[in-house]
Amino acid sequence: MTRNIVILTGAGISAESGIDTFRGGGGLWEQHRVEDVATPEAFARDPELVLRFYDMRRAAIQTKEPNPAHVALARLDREWARRVPGGEVLIVTQNVDDLHERGGAVNVLHMHGEHLNAWCTACDTRSRWTGTLIERPPCPACGEPALRPDVVWFGEVPYRMEEIYDALREADLFVSIGTSGAVYPAAGFVRAARDLGARTLELNLERSQGSAWFDETRLGPASEIVPAWVD
Ligand code: BV8
């Protein structure tokens, strides 16, 4: 009996919404070396390059729409407690877009931060931010020109890790959707879930680096195989 489900999503769930993945053909990182744009050192070395990279992506996601995979997960999220009293669904996303929320999901945890938030390095406040940061605008809370993308870079600690491991401890089912299994600690969740007794299912376009750890892998585009799994 499945009561608690933890769902990990990656860039592949947003691919059919027109958002670039990281490591696929023409992926984001192929246009930029990770070291150049997604590390604190890169931001210290060349803040304009980093701010421009994120300004471009922040603008792009606001022109994209959720796809049937986001909508199906949102339906599962909203209906689960009615279908399984006391049951829980948690969507842990590595993605920094807001398509899960715009697809109607509520229980979403952004472990790598969010494009539409800015983080003030002067006062530590996070503010909703849909504009650009390249012009170093003043922080809405303290007025300092100290805003950076509220995104977890390589070498930085992902958000709400304790909460994620608590959910993995309670999970009967761990589902991974649209991720290459290249980035830790997210790539290690499947092993943690297995060790903690959960069944594990992978829904992906192709086999990932972690496929061997899953009880079952279903291959195909998320917009088809996620609704098929939810229903
Ligand atoms: C940390 C925000 C310590 C930025 C991102 C060696 C061993 C273990 C760890 C490390 C190591 N060396 C270095 C590390 C640490 C490092 C790491 O893992 N490096 C990798 C490269 C080896 N990790 C870190 O630094 C992390 N921090 O470790 O802190 C710590 C650890 C534990 C507890 C406390 C402290 C921080 C990592 C976060 C980096 N920030 N994003 C931004 O977005 O600009 S990571 C970035 O990669 C994105 O978040 C992205 O989501 C993530 C993972 O990529 P995917 O989502 O999987 O995307 P990808 O393109 O790779 O794959 C897409 C998949 O979708 C593919 O499989 C494809 O087949 C599939 N697909 C495509 N189309 C479809 C589809 N599937 C279905 N349908 C489709 N249509």
PDB file of C-alpha atoms and ligand atoms in Angstrom:
ATOM      1  CA  MET A   1       0.000   0.000   0.000  1.00  0.00           C
ATOM      2  CA  THR A   2       1.575   3.275  -1.140  1.00  0.00           C
ATOM      3  CA  ARG A   3       0.961   6.042   1.388  1.00  0.00           C
ATOM      4  CA  ASN A   4       3.836   8.537   1.066  1.00  0.00           C
ATOM      5  CA  ILE A   5       5.456   9.442  -2.241  1.00  0.00           C
ATOM      6  CA  VAL A   6       8.601  11.525  -2.781  1.00  0.00           C
ATOM      7  CA  ILE A   7       8.992  12.716  -6.374  1.00  0.00           C
ATOM      8  CA  LEU A   8      12.343  14.149  -7.546  1.00  0.00           C
ATOM      9  CA  THR A   9      12.195  16.193 -10.744  1.00  0.00           C
ATOM     10  CA  GLY A  10      14.951  17.564 -12.960  1.00  0.00           C
ATOM     11  CA  ALA A  11      15.287  19.666 -16.080  1.00  0.00           C
ATOM     12  CA  GLY A  12      13.764  16.916 -18.262  1.00  0.00           C
ATOM     13  CA  ILE A  13      10.257  17.532 -16.875  1.00  0.00           C
ATOM     14  CA  SER A  14      10.423  21.102 -18.199  1.00  0.00           C
ATOM     15  CA  ALA A  15      12.093  20.235 -21.530  1.00  0.00           C
ATOM     16  CA  GLU A  16       8.776  19.960 -23.430  1.00  0.00           C
ATOM     17  CA  SER A  17       7.804  23.357 -22.044  1.00  0.00           C
ATOM     18  CA  GLY A  18      10.747  24.729 -24.018  1.00  0.00           C
ATOM     19  CA  ILE A  19      13.194  25.182 -21.128  1.00  0.00           C
ATOM     20  CA  ASP A  20      16.748  24.030 -21.958  1.00  0.00           C
ATOM     21  CA  THR A  21      18.062  21.031 -20.087  1.00  0.00           C
ATOM     22  CA  PHE A  22      21.621  21.114 -18.808  1.00  0.00           C
ATOM     23  CA  ARG A  23      23.351  18.178 -20.393  1.00  0.00           C
ATOM     24  CA  GLY A  24      21.294  17.241 -23.415  1.00  0.00           C
ATOM     25  CA  GLY A  25      22.238  18.280 -26.957  1.00  0.00           C
ATOM     26  CA  GLY A  26      22.481  22.081 -26.941  1.00  0.00           C
ATOM     27  CA  GLY A  27      21.950  22.008 -23.172  1.00  0.00           C
ATOM     28  CA  LEU A  28      22.588  25.072 -21.074  1.00  0.00           C
ATOM     29  CA  TRP A  29      25.973  23.992 -19.833  1.00  0.00           C
ATOM     30  CA  GLU A  30      27.213  23.377 -23.372  1.00  0.00           C
ATOM     31  CA  GLN A  31      26.737  27.061 -24.092  1.00  0.00           C
ATOM     32  CA  HIS A  32      28.475  27.983 -20.840  1.00  0.00           C
ATOM     33  CA  ARG A  33      31.007  26.089 -18.711  1.00  0.00           C
ATOM     34  CA  VAL A  34      29.449  25.441 -15.310  1.00  0.00           C
ATOM     35  CA  GLU A  35      32.539  26.886 -13.691  1.00  0.00           C
ATOM     36  CA  ASP A  36      31.934  30.116 -15.589  1.00  0.00           C
ATOM     37  CA  VAL A  37      28.385  30.748 -14.475  1.00  0.00           C
ATOM     38  CA  ALA A  38      27.108  28.510 -11.656  1.00  0.00           C
ATOM     39  CA  THR A  39      29.635  28.808  -8.812  1.00  0.00           C
ATOM     40  CA  PRO A  40      30.246  31.459  -6.119  1.00  0.00           C
ATOM     41  CA  GLU A  41      33.764  31.851  -7.492  1.00  0.00           C
ATOM     42  CA  ALA A  42      32.341  32.673 -10.934  1.00  0.00           C
ATOM     43  CA  PHE A  43      30.073  35.303  -9.369  1.00  0.00           C
ATOM     44  CA  ALA A  44      33.014  36.849  -7.504  1.00  0.00           C
ATOM     45  CA  ARG A  45      35.198  36.754 -10.627  1.00  0.00           C
ATOM     46  CA  ASP A  46      32.700  38.032 -13.212  1.00  0.00           C
ATOM     47  CA  PRO A  47      29.366  39.073 -11.652  1.00  0.00           C
ATOM     48  CA  GLU A  48      28.127  40.649 -14.904  1.00  0.00           C
ATOM     49  CA  LEU A  49      28.519  37.359 -16.842  1.00  0.00           C
ATOM     50  CA  VAL A  50      26.683  35.425 -14.133  1.00  0.00           C
ATOM     51  CA  LEU A  51      23.927  38.023 -13.703  1.00  0.00           C
ATOM     52  CA  ARG A  52      23.395  38.173 -17.480  1.00  0.00           C
ATOM     53  CA  PHE A  53      23.161  34.356 -17.676  1.00  0.00           C
ATOM     54  CA  TYR A  54      20.484  34.286 -14.984  1.00  0.00           C
ATOM     55  CA  ASP A  55      18.659  37.377 -16.283  1.00  0.00           C
ATOM     56  CA  MET A  56      18.302  35.588 -19.636  1.00  0.00           C
ATOM     57  CA  ARG A  57      16.944  32.413 -18.020  1.00  0.00           C
ATOM     58  CA  ARG A  58      14.647  34.323 -15.627  1.00  0.00           C
ATOM     59  CA  ALA A  59      13.114  36.145 -18.608  1.00  0.00           C
ATOM     60  CA  ALA A  60      12.850  32.929 -20.662  1.00  0.00           C
ATOM     61  CA  ILE A  61      10.927  30.909 -18.064  1.00  0.00           C
ATOM     62  CA  GLN A  62       8.283  33.646 -17.858  1.00  0.00           C
ATOM     63  CA  THR A  63       7.393  32.934 -21.489  1.00  0.00           C
ATOM     64  CA  LYS A  64       6.994  29.164 -20.928  1.00  0.00           C
ATOM     65  CA  GLU A  65       3.966  27.155 -19.855  1.00  0.00           C
ATOM     66  CA  PRO A  66       3.599  23.998 -17.740  1.00  0.00           C
ATOM     67  CA  ASN A  67       3.272  20.810 -19.804  1.00  0.00           C
ATOM     68  CA  PRO A  68       1.017  17.755 -19.168  1.00  0.00           C
ATOM     69  CA  ALA A  69       3.678  16.247 -16.875  1.00  0.00           C
ATOM     70  CA  HIS A  70       3.546  19.246 -14.496  1.00  0.00           C
ATOM     71  CA  VAL A  71      -0.267  19.217 -14.632  1.00  0.00           C
ATOM     72  CA  ALA A  72      -0.493  15.479 -13.913  1.00  0.00           C
ATOM     73  CA  LEU A  73       1.864  15.752 -10.906  1.00  0.00           C
ATOM     74  CA  ALA A  74      -0.203  18.677  -9.615  1.00  0.00           C
ATOM     75  CA  ARG A  75      -3.363  16.576  -9.882  1.00  0.00           C
ATOM     76  CA  LEU A  76      -1.675  13.753  -7.932  1.00  0.00           C
ATOM     77  CA  ASP A  77      -0.454  16.269  -5.347  1.00  0.00           C
ATOM     78  CA  ARG A  78      -3.906  17.802  -4.851  1.00  0.00           C
ATOM     79  CA  GLU A  79      -5.890  14.530  -4.889  1.00  0.00           C
ATOM     80  CA  TRP A  80      -3.564  12.221  -2.932  1.00  0.00           C
ATOM     81  CA  ALA A  81      -4.725  13.140   0.586  1.00  0.00           C
ATOM     82  CA  ARG A  82      -8.347  12.440  -0.509  1.00  0.00           C
ATOM     83  CA  ARG A  83      -7.368   9.139  -2.197  1.00  0.00           C
ATOM     84  CA  VAL A  84      -5.124   8.025   0.685  1.00  0.00           C
ATOM     85  CA  PRO A  85      -6.168   9.665   3.993  1.00  0.00           C
ATOM     86  CA  GLY A  86      -3.008  10.674   5.849  1.00  0.00           C
ATOM     87  CA  GLY A  87      -0.905  10.017   2.749  1.00  0.00           C
ATOM     88  CA  GLU A  88       1.596  12.617   1.571  1.00  0.00           C
ATOM     89  CA  VAL A  89       3.151  13.655  -1.733  1.00  0.00           C
ATOM     90  CA  LEU A  90       6.288  15.824  -1.822  1.00  0.00           C
ATOM     91  CA  ILE A  91       7.706  17.141  -5.103  1.00  0.00           C
ATOM     92  CA  VAL A  92      11.435  17.826  -4.587  1.00  0.00           C
ATOM     93  CA  THR A  93      12.608  19.697  -7.647  1.00  0.00           C
ATOM     94  CA  GLN A  94      16.135  20.498  -8.785  1.00  0.00           C
ATOM     95  CA  ASN A  95      14.555  22.951 -11.202  1.00  0.00           C
ATOM     96  CA  VAL A  96      14.590  26.653 -10.548  1.00  0.00           C
ATOM     97  CA  ASP A  97      11.576  27.386 -12.782  1.00  0.00           C
ATOM     98  CA  ASP A  98       8.033  27.778 -11.377  1.00  0.00           C
ATOM     99  CA  LEU A  99       6.235  25.405 -13.748  1.00  0.00           C
ATOM    100  CA  HIS A 100       5.260  22.942 -10.998  1.00  0.00           C
ATOM    101  CA  GLU A 101       3.466  25.741  -9.150  1.00  0.00           C
ATOM    102  CA  ARG A 102       1.928  27.172 -12.320  1.00  0.00           C
ATOM    103  CA  GLY A 103       0.752  23.651 -13.176  1.00  0.00           C
ATOM    104  CA  GLY A 104      -1.153  23.661  -9.863  1.00  0.00           C
ATOM    105  CA  ALA A 105       1.195  21.768  -7.519  1.00  0.00           C
ATOM    106  CA  VAL A 106       1.316  22.869  -3.888  1.00  0.00           C
ATOM    107  CA  ASN A 107       3.830  20.616  -2.088  1.00  0.00           C
ATOM    108  CA  VAL A 108       6.928  21.700  -4.029  1.00  0.00           C
ATOM    109  CA  LEU A 109      10.418  21.978  -2.497  1.00  0.00           C
ATOM    110  CA  HIS A 110      13.038  23.808  -4.609  1.00  0.00           C
ATOM    111  CA  MET A 111      16.291  22.267  -3.359  1.00  0.00           C
ATOM    112  CA  HIS A 112      18.356  24.329  -5.831  1.00  0.00           C
ATOM    113  CA  GLY A 113      16.487  27.605  -5.293  1.00  0.00           C
ATOM    114  CA  GLU A 114      14.232  29.591  -7.604  1.00  0.00           C
ATOM    115  CA  HIS A 115      14.848  31.837 -10.632  1.00  0.00           C
ATOM    116  CA  LEU A 116      12.034  34.155  -9.589  1.00  0.00           C
ATOM    117  CA  ASN A 117      13.642  34.980  -6.242  1.00  0.00           C
ATOM    118  CA  ALA A 118      16.542  37.354  -5.576  1.00  0.00           C
ATOM    119  CA  TRP A 119      18.741  36.944  -2.498  1.00  0.00           C
ATOM    120  CA  CYS A 120      20.352  39.945  -0.823  1.00  0.00           C
ATOM    121  CA  THR A 121      23.915  39.193   0.257  1.00  0.00           C
ATOM    122  CA  ALA A 122      23.806  42.263   2.523  1.00  0.00           C
ATOM    123  CA  CYS A 123      20.689  41.510   4.614  1.00  0.00           C
ATOM    124  CA  ASP A 124      19.993  37.867   3.638  1.00  0.00           C
ATOM    125  CA  THR A 125      16.394  38.713   2.582  1.00  0.00           C
ATOM    126  CA  ARG A 126      14.860  36.781  -0.328  1.00  0.00           C
ATOM    127  CA  SER A 127      12.464  38.753  -2.539  1.00  0.00           C
ATOM    128  CA  ARG A 128      10.264  37.729  -5.471  1.00  0.00           C
ATOM    129  CA  TRP A 129      12.078  39.049  -8.541  1.00  0.00           C
ATOM    130  CA  THR A 130      10.854  38.897 -12.179  1.00  0.00           C
ATOM    131  CA  GLY A 131      13.088  41.633 -13.596  1.00  0.00           C
ATOM    132  CA  THR A 132      16.834  41.769 -14.219  1.00  0.00           C
ATOM    133  CA  LEU A 133      19.719  41.999 -11.734  1.00  0.00           C
ATOM    134  CA  ILE A 134      22.469  43.139 -14.135  1.00  0.00           C
ATOM    135  CA  GLU A 135      21.892  46.790 -13.227  1.00  0.00           C
ATOM    136  CA  ARG A 136      22.492  45.940  -9.521  1.00  0.00           C
ATOM    137  CA  PRO A 137      19.087  47.221  -8.297  1.00  0.00           C
ATOM    138  CA  PRO A 138      18.595  48.044  -4.591  1.00  0.00           C
ATOM    139  CA  CYS A 139      17.391  45.261  -2.285  1.00  0.00           C
ATOM    140  CA  PRO A 140      13.675  45.874  -1.503  1.00  0.00           C
ATOM    141  CA  ALA A 141      14.420  45.253   2.201  1.00  0.00           C
ATOM    142  CA  CYS A 142      17.676  47.107   2.882  1.00  0.00           C
ATOM    143  CA  GLY A 143      18.265  49.199  -0.237  1.00  0.00           C
ATOM    144  CA  GLU A 144      21.758  47.817  -0.802  1.00  0.00           C
ATOM    145  CA  PRO A 145      22.786  46.915  -4.431  1.00  0.00           C
ATOM    146  CA  ALA A 146      23.591  43.402  -3.189  1.00  0.00           C
ATOM    147  CA  LEU A 147      21.092  41.125  -4.977  1.00  0.00           C
ATOM    148  CA  ARG A 148      22.123  37.770  -6.473  1.00  0.00           C
ATOM    149  CA  PRO A 149      20.056  34.946  -8.010  1.00  0.00           C
ATOM    150  CA  ASP A 150      18.473  32.815  -5.258  1.00  0.00           C
ATOM    151  CA  VAL A 151      19.895  29.705  -6.921  1.00  0.00           C
ATOM    152  CA  VAL A 152      22.131  27.045  -5.291  1.00  0.00           C
ATOM    153  CA  TRP A 153      25.434  27.032  -7.177  1.00  0.00           C
ATOM    154  CA  PHE A 154      27.946  24.192  -7.295  1.00  0.00           C
ATOM    155  CA  GLY A 155      29.780  24.062  -4.003  1.00  0.00           C
ATOM    156  CA  GLU A 156      26.811  25.601  -2.147  1.00  0.00           C
ATOM    157  CA  VAL A 157      24.541  23.677   0.189  1.00  0.00           C
ATOM    158  CA  PRO A 158      21.121  22.773  -1.287  1.00  0.00           C
ATOM    159  CA  TYR A 159      18.038  24.032   0.546  1.00  0.00           C
ATOM    160  CA  ARG A 160      15.973  22.099   3.129  1.00  0.00           C
ATOM    161  CA  MET A 161      18.064  18.898   3.048  1.00  0.00           C
ATOM    162  CA  GLU A 162      16.823  17.796   6.510  1.00  0.00           C
ATOM    163  CA  GLU A 163      13.214  18.071   5.297  1.00  0.00           C
ATOM    164  CA  ILE A 164      14.061  15.990   2.220  1.00  0.00           C
ATOM    165  CA  TYR A 165      15.694  13.195   4.206  1.00  0.00           C
ATOM    166  CA  ASP A 166      12.768  13.224   6.670  1.00  0.00           C
ATOM    167  CA  ALA A 167      10.413  12.719   3.702  1.00  0.00           C
ATOM    168  CA  LEU A 168      12.616   9.936   2.259  1.00  0.00           C
ATOM    169  CA  ARG A 169      12.466   8.149   5.633  1.00  0.00           C
ATOM    170  CA  GLU A 170       8.642   8.146   5.428  1.00  0.00           C
ATOM    171  CA  ALA A 171       8.407   7.314   1.713  1.00  0.00           C
ATOM    172  CA  ASP A 172       6.943   4.049   0.413  1.00  0.00           C
ATOM    173  CA  LEU A 173       7.621   5.146  -3.160  1.00  0.00           C
ATOM    174  CA  PHE A 174      10.393   7.306  -4.657  1.00  0.00           C
ATOM    175  CA  VAL A 175       9.833   8.507  -8.236  1.00  0.00           C
ATOM    176  CA  SER A 176      12.555  10.280 -10.240  1.00  0.00           C
ATOM    177  CA  ILE A 177      11.430  12.247 -13.318  1.00  0.00           C
ATOM    178  CA  GLY A 178      13.593  13.942 -15.971  1.00  0.00           C
ATOM    179  CA  THR A 179      16.975  13.950 -14.302  1.00  0.00           C
ATOM    180  CA  SER A 180      20.318  12.642 -15.511  1.00  0.00           C
ATOM    181  CA  GLY A 181      21.445  11.658 -12.011  1.00  0.00           C
ATOM    182  CA  ALA A 182      24.607  13.713 -12.538  1.00  0.00           C
ATOM    183  CA  VAL A 183      24.338  16.144  -9.630  1.00  0.00           C
ATOM    184  CA  TYR A 184      24.624  15.337  -5.926  1.00  0.00           C
ATOM    185  CA  PRO A 185      23.157  15.160  -3.367  1.00  0.00           C
ATOM    186  CA  ALA A 186      19.960  14.772  -5.480  1.00  0.00           C
ATOM    187  CA  ALA A 187      21.494  11.894  -7.458  1.00  0.00           C
ATOM    188  CA  GLY A 188      21.960   9.977  -4.199  1.00  0.00           C
ATOM    189  CA  PHE A 189      18.297  10.142  -3.125  1.00  0.00           C
ATOM    190  CA  VAL A 190      17.352   6.919  -4.946  1.00  0.00           C
ATOM    191  CA  ARG A 191      19.923   4.933  -2.945  1.00  0.00           C
ATOM    192  CA  ALA A 192      18.793   6.528   0.307  1.00  0.00           C
ATOM    193  CA  ALA A 193      15.152   5.730  -0.542  1.00  0.00           C
ATOM    194  CA  ARG A 194      16.001   2.093  -1.332  1.00  0.00           C
ATOM    195  CA  ASP A 195      18.022   1.690   1.854  1.00  0.00           C
ATOM    196  CA  LEU A 196      15.065   3.126   3.782  1.00  0.00           C
ATOM    197  CA  GLY A 197      12.700   0.553   2.240  1.00  0.00           C
ATOM    198  CA  ALA A 198      10.929   2.497  -0.527  1.00  0.00           C
ATOM    199  CA  ARG A 199      10.101   1.169  -3.978  1.00  0.00           C
ATOM    200  CA  THR A 200      11.852   3.223  -6.673  1.00  0.00           C
ATOM    201  CA  LEU A 201      10.582   4.213 -10.132  1.00  0.00           C
ATOM    202  CA  GLU A 202      12.380   6.250 -12.803  1.00  0.00           C
ATOM    203  CA  LEU A 203      10.472   8.101 -15.552  1.00  0.00           C
ATOM    204  CA  ASN A 204      12.939   9.527 -18.075  1.00  0.00           C
ATOM    205  CA  LEU A 205      13.566  10.039 -21.773  1.00  0.00           C
ATOM    206  CA  GLU A 206      16.641   7.801 -21.647  1.00  0.00           C
ATOM    207  CA  ARG A 207      18.483   5.708 -19.061  1.00  0.00           C
ATOM    208  CA  SER A 208      20.258   7.940 -16.552  1.00  0.00           C
ATOM    209  CA  GLN A 209      23.427   7.573 -14.504  1.00  0.00           C
ATOM    210  CA  GLY A 210      21.310   6.199 -11.691  1.00  0.00           C
ATOM    211  CA  SER A 211      19.057   3.816 -13.635  1.00  0.00           C
ATOM    212  CA  ALA A 212      20.651   0.694 -12.156  1.00  0.00           C
ATOM    213  CA  TRP A 213      19.396   1.752  -8.693  1.00  0.00           C
ATOM    214  CA  PHE A 214      15.722   1.829  -9.665  1.00  0.00           C
ATOM    215  CA  ASP A 215      13.307  -1.088  -9.285  1.00  0.00           C
ATOM    216  CA  GLU A 216      11.668   0.050 -12.516  1.00  0.00           C
ATOM    217  CA  THR A 217      12.573   2.489 -15.334  1.00  0.00           C
ATOM    218  CA  ARG A 218       9.998   3.676 -17.883  1.00  0.00           C
ATOM    219  CA  LEU A 219      11.400   5.535 -20.890  1.00  0.00           C
ATOM    220  CA  GLY A 220       9.613   8.208 -22.907  1.00  0.00           C
ATOM    221  CA  PRO A 221       8.806  11.916 -22.933  1.00  0.00           C
ATOM    222  CA  ALA A 222       7.543  13.185 -19.574  1.00  0.00           C
ATOM    223  CA  SER A 223       4.427  14.720 -21.114  1.00  0.00           C
ATOM    224  CA  GLU A 224       3.325  11.165 -22.031  1.00  0.00           C
ATOM    225  CA  ILE A 225       4.747   8.820 -19.383  1.00  0.00           C
ATOM    226  CA  VAL A 226       4.024  10.997 -16.327  1.00  0.00           C
ATOM    227  CA  PRO A 227       0.264  11.353 -16.954  1.00  0.00           C
ATOM    228  CA  ALA A 228       0.163   7.624 -17.802  1.00  0.00           C
ATOM    229  CA  TRP A 229       1.793   6.832 -14.462  1.00  0.00           C
ATOM    230  CA  VAL A 230      -0.385   9.248 -12.461  1.00  0.00           C
ATOM    231  CA  ASP A 231      -3.564   7.868 -13.974  1.00  0.00           C
TER     232      ASP A 231
HETATM  233  C1  BV8 B   1      26.823  20.165  -2.543  1.00  0.00           C
HETATM  234  C2  BV8 B   1      21.188  25.559  -9.955  1.00  0.00           C
HETATM  235  C3  BV8 B   1      27.595  19.814  -0.324  1.00  0.00           C
HETATM  236  C4  BV8 B   1      21.979  26.348 -10.902  1.00  0.00           C
HETATM  237  C5  BV8 B   1      22.285  23.420  -9.963  1.00  0.00           C
HETATM  238  C6  BV8 B   1      31.612  14.187  -6.615  1.00  0.00           C
HETATM  239  C7  BV8 B   1      30.728  13.376  -5.947  1.00  0.00           C
HETATM  240  C8  BV8 B   1      29.627  13.901  -5.300  1.00  0.00           C
HETATM  241  C9  BV8 B   1      29.381  15.274  -5.331  1.00  0.00           C
HETATM  242  C10 BV8 B   1      30.262  16.062  -6.015  1.00  0.00           C
HETATM  243  C11 BV8 B   1      31.389  15.547  -6.637  1.00  0.00           C
HETATM  244  N1  BV8 B   1      32.056  16.574  -7.194  1.00  0.00           N
HETATM  245  C12 BV8 B   1      31.380  17.732  -6.943  1.00  0.00           C
HETATM  246  C13 BV8 B   1      30.312  17.432  -6.220  1.00  0.00           C
HETATM  247  C14 BV8 B   1      29.328  18.335  -5.694  1.00  0.00           C
HETATM  248  C15 BV8 B   1      28.423  18.876  -6.793  1.00  0.00           C
HETATM  249  C16 BV8 B   1      28.108  17.867  -7.879  1.00  0.00           C
HETATM  250  O1  BV8 B   1      27.244  17.026  -7.712  1.00  0.00           O
HETATM  251  N2  BV8 B   1      28.797  18.002  -9.011  1.00  0.00           N
HETATM  252  C17 BV8 B   1      28.528  17.079 -10.111  1.00  0.00           C
HETATM  253  C18 BV8 B   1      28.666  17.836 -11.426  1.00  0.00           C
HETATM  254  C19 BV8 B   1      29.484  15.911  -9.973  1.00  0.00           C
HETATM  255  N3  BV8 B   1      27.197  19.214  -6.114  1.00  0.00           N
HETATM  256  C20 BV8 B   1      27.106  20.395  -5.489  1.00  0.00           C
HETATM  257  O2  BV8 B   1      27.975  21.243  -5.494  1.00  0.00           O
HETATM  258  C21 BV8 B   1      25.829  20.617  -4.696  1.00  0.00           C
HETATM  259  N4  BV8 B   1      26.181  21.015  -3.369  1.00  0.00           N
HETATM  260  O3  BV8 B   1      27.192  19.058  -2.876  1.00  0.00           O
HETATM  261  O4  BV8 B   1      27.019  20.703  -1.291  1.00  0.00           O
HETATM  262  C22 BV8 B   1      26.488  19.168   0.425  1.00  0.00           C
HETATM  263  C23 BV8 B   1      25.992  17.920   0.004  1.00  0.00           C
HETATM  264  C24 BV8 B   1      24.977  17.335   0.734  1.00  0.00           C
HETATM  265  C25 BV8 B   1      24.437  17.971   1.833  1.00  0.00           C
HETATM  266  C26 BV8 B   1      24.934  19.213   2.214  1.00  0.00           C
HETATM  267  C27 BV8 B   1      25.961  19.816   1.512  1.00  0.00           C
HETATM  268  C28 BV8 B   1      25.000  21.718  -5.320  1.00  0.00           C
HETATM  269  C29 BV8 B   1      24.476  21.255  -6.655  1.00  0.00           C
HETATM  270  C30 BV8 B   1      23.491  22.287  -7.173  1.00  0.00           C
HETATM  271  C31 BV8 B   1      24.078  22.956  -8.401  1.00  0.00           C
HETATM  272  N5  BV8 B   1      23.046  23.805  -8.984  1.00  0.00           N
HETATM  273  N6  BV8 B   1      21.285  24.192 -10.395  1.00  0.00           N
HETATM  274  C32 BV8 B   1      21.141  26.602 -12.117  1.00  0.00           C
HETATM  275  O5  BV8 B   1      20.127  25.935 -12.338  1.00  0.00           O
HETATM  276  O6  BV8 B   1      21.540  27.494 -12.858  1.00  0.00           O
HETATM  277  S1  BV8 B   1      22.477  21.895 -10.628  1.00  0.00           S
HETATM  278  C33 BV8 B   1      21.710  21.761 -12.136  1.00  0.00           C
HETATM  279  O7  BV8 B   1      21.849  20.372 -12.478  1.00  0.00           O
HETATM  280  C34 BV8 B   1      20.212  21.999 -12.145  1.00  0.00           C
HETATM  281  O8  BV8 B   1      19.642  22.232 -10.878  1.00  0.00           O
HETATM  282  C35 BV8 B   1      19.671  20.693 -12.673  1.00  0.00           C
HETATM  283  O9  BV8 B   1      18.397  20.430 -12.288  1.00  0.00           O
HETATM  284  C36 BV8 B   1      20.648  19.780 -12.065  1.00  0.00           C
HETATM  285  C37 BV8 B   1      20.670  18.354 -12.451  1.00  0.00           C
HETATM  286  O10 BV8 B   1      20.552  18.288 -13.832  1.00  0.00           O
HETATM  287  P1  BV8 B   1      19.216  17.601 -14.401  1.00  0.00           P
HETATM  288  O11 BV8 B   1      18.026  18.304 -13.806  1.00  0.00           O
HETATM  289  O12 BV8 B   1      19.303  16.143 -14.199  1.00  0.00           O
HETATM  290  O13 BV8 B   1      19.284  18.012 -15.912  1.00  0.00           O
HETATM  291  P2  BV8 B   1      20.145  17.310 -17.041  1.00  0.00           P
HETATM  292  O14 BV8 B   1      20.127  18.199 -18.239  1.00  0.00           O
HETATM  293  O15 BV8 B   1      21.451  16.854 -16.470  1.00  0.00           O
HETATM  294  O16 BV8 B   1      19.319  15.974 -17.382  1.00  0.00           O
HETATM  295  C38 BV8 B   1      18.036  16.088 -17.974  1.00  0.00           C
HETATM  296  C39 BV8 B   1      17.465  14.691 -17.991  1.00  0.00           C
HETATM  297  O17 BV8 B   1      16.132  14.777 -18.506  1.00  0.00           O
HETATM  298  C40 BV8 B   1      18.233  13.742 -18.890  1.00  0.00           C
HETATM  299  O18 BV8 B   1      18.369  12.492 -18.251  1.00  0.00           O
HETATM  300  C41 BV8 B   1      17.333  13.611 -20.134  1.00  0.00           C
HETATM  301  O19 BV8 B   1      17.381  12.308 -20.690  1.00  0.00           O
HETATM  302  C42 BV8 B   1      15.962  13.830 -19.536  1.00  0.00           C
HETATM  303  N7  BV8 B   1      15.000  14.408 -20.476  1.00  0.00           N
HETATM  304  C43 BV8 B   1      15.236  15.301 -21.475  1.00  0.00           C
HETATM  305  N8  BV8 B   1      14.064  15.584 -22.106  1.00  0.00           N
HETATM  306  C44 BV8 B   1      13.095  14.862 -21.483  1.00  0.00           C
HETATM  307  C45 BV8 B   1      13.684  14.117 -20.445  1.00  0.00           C
HETATM  308  N9  BV8 B   1      12.973  13.291 -19.660  1.00  0.00           N
HETATM  309  C46 BV8 B   1      11.651  13.201 -19.890  1.00  0.00           C
HETATM  310  N10 BV8 B   1      11.006  13.888 -20.865  1.00  0.00           N
HETATM  311  C47 BV8 B   1      11.697  14.707 -21.684  1.00  0.00           C
HETATM  312  N11 BV8 B   1      11.050  15.382 -22.654  1.00  0.00           N
END
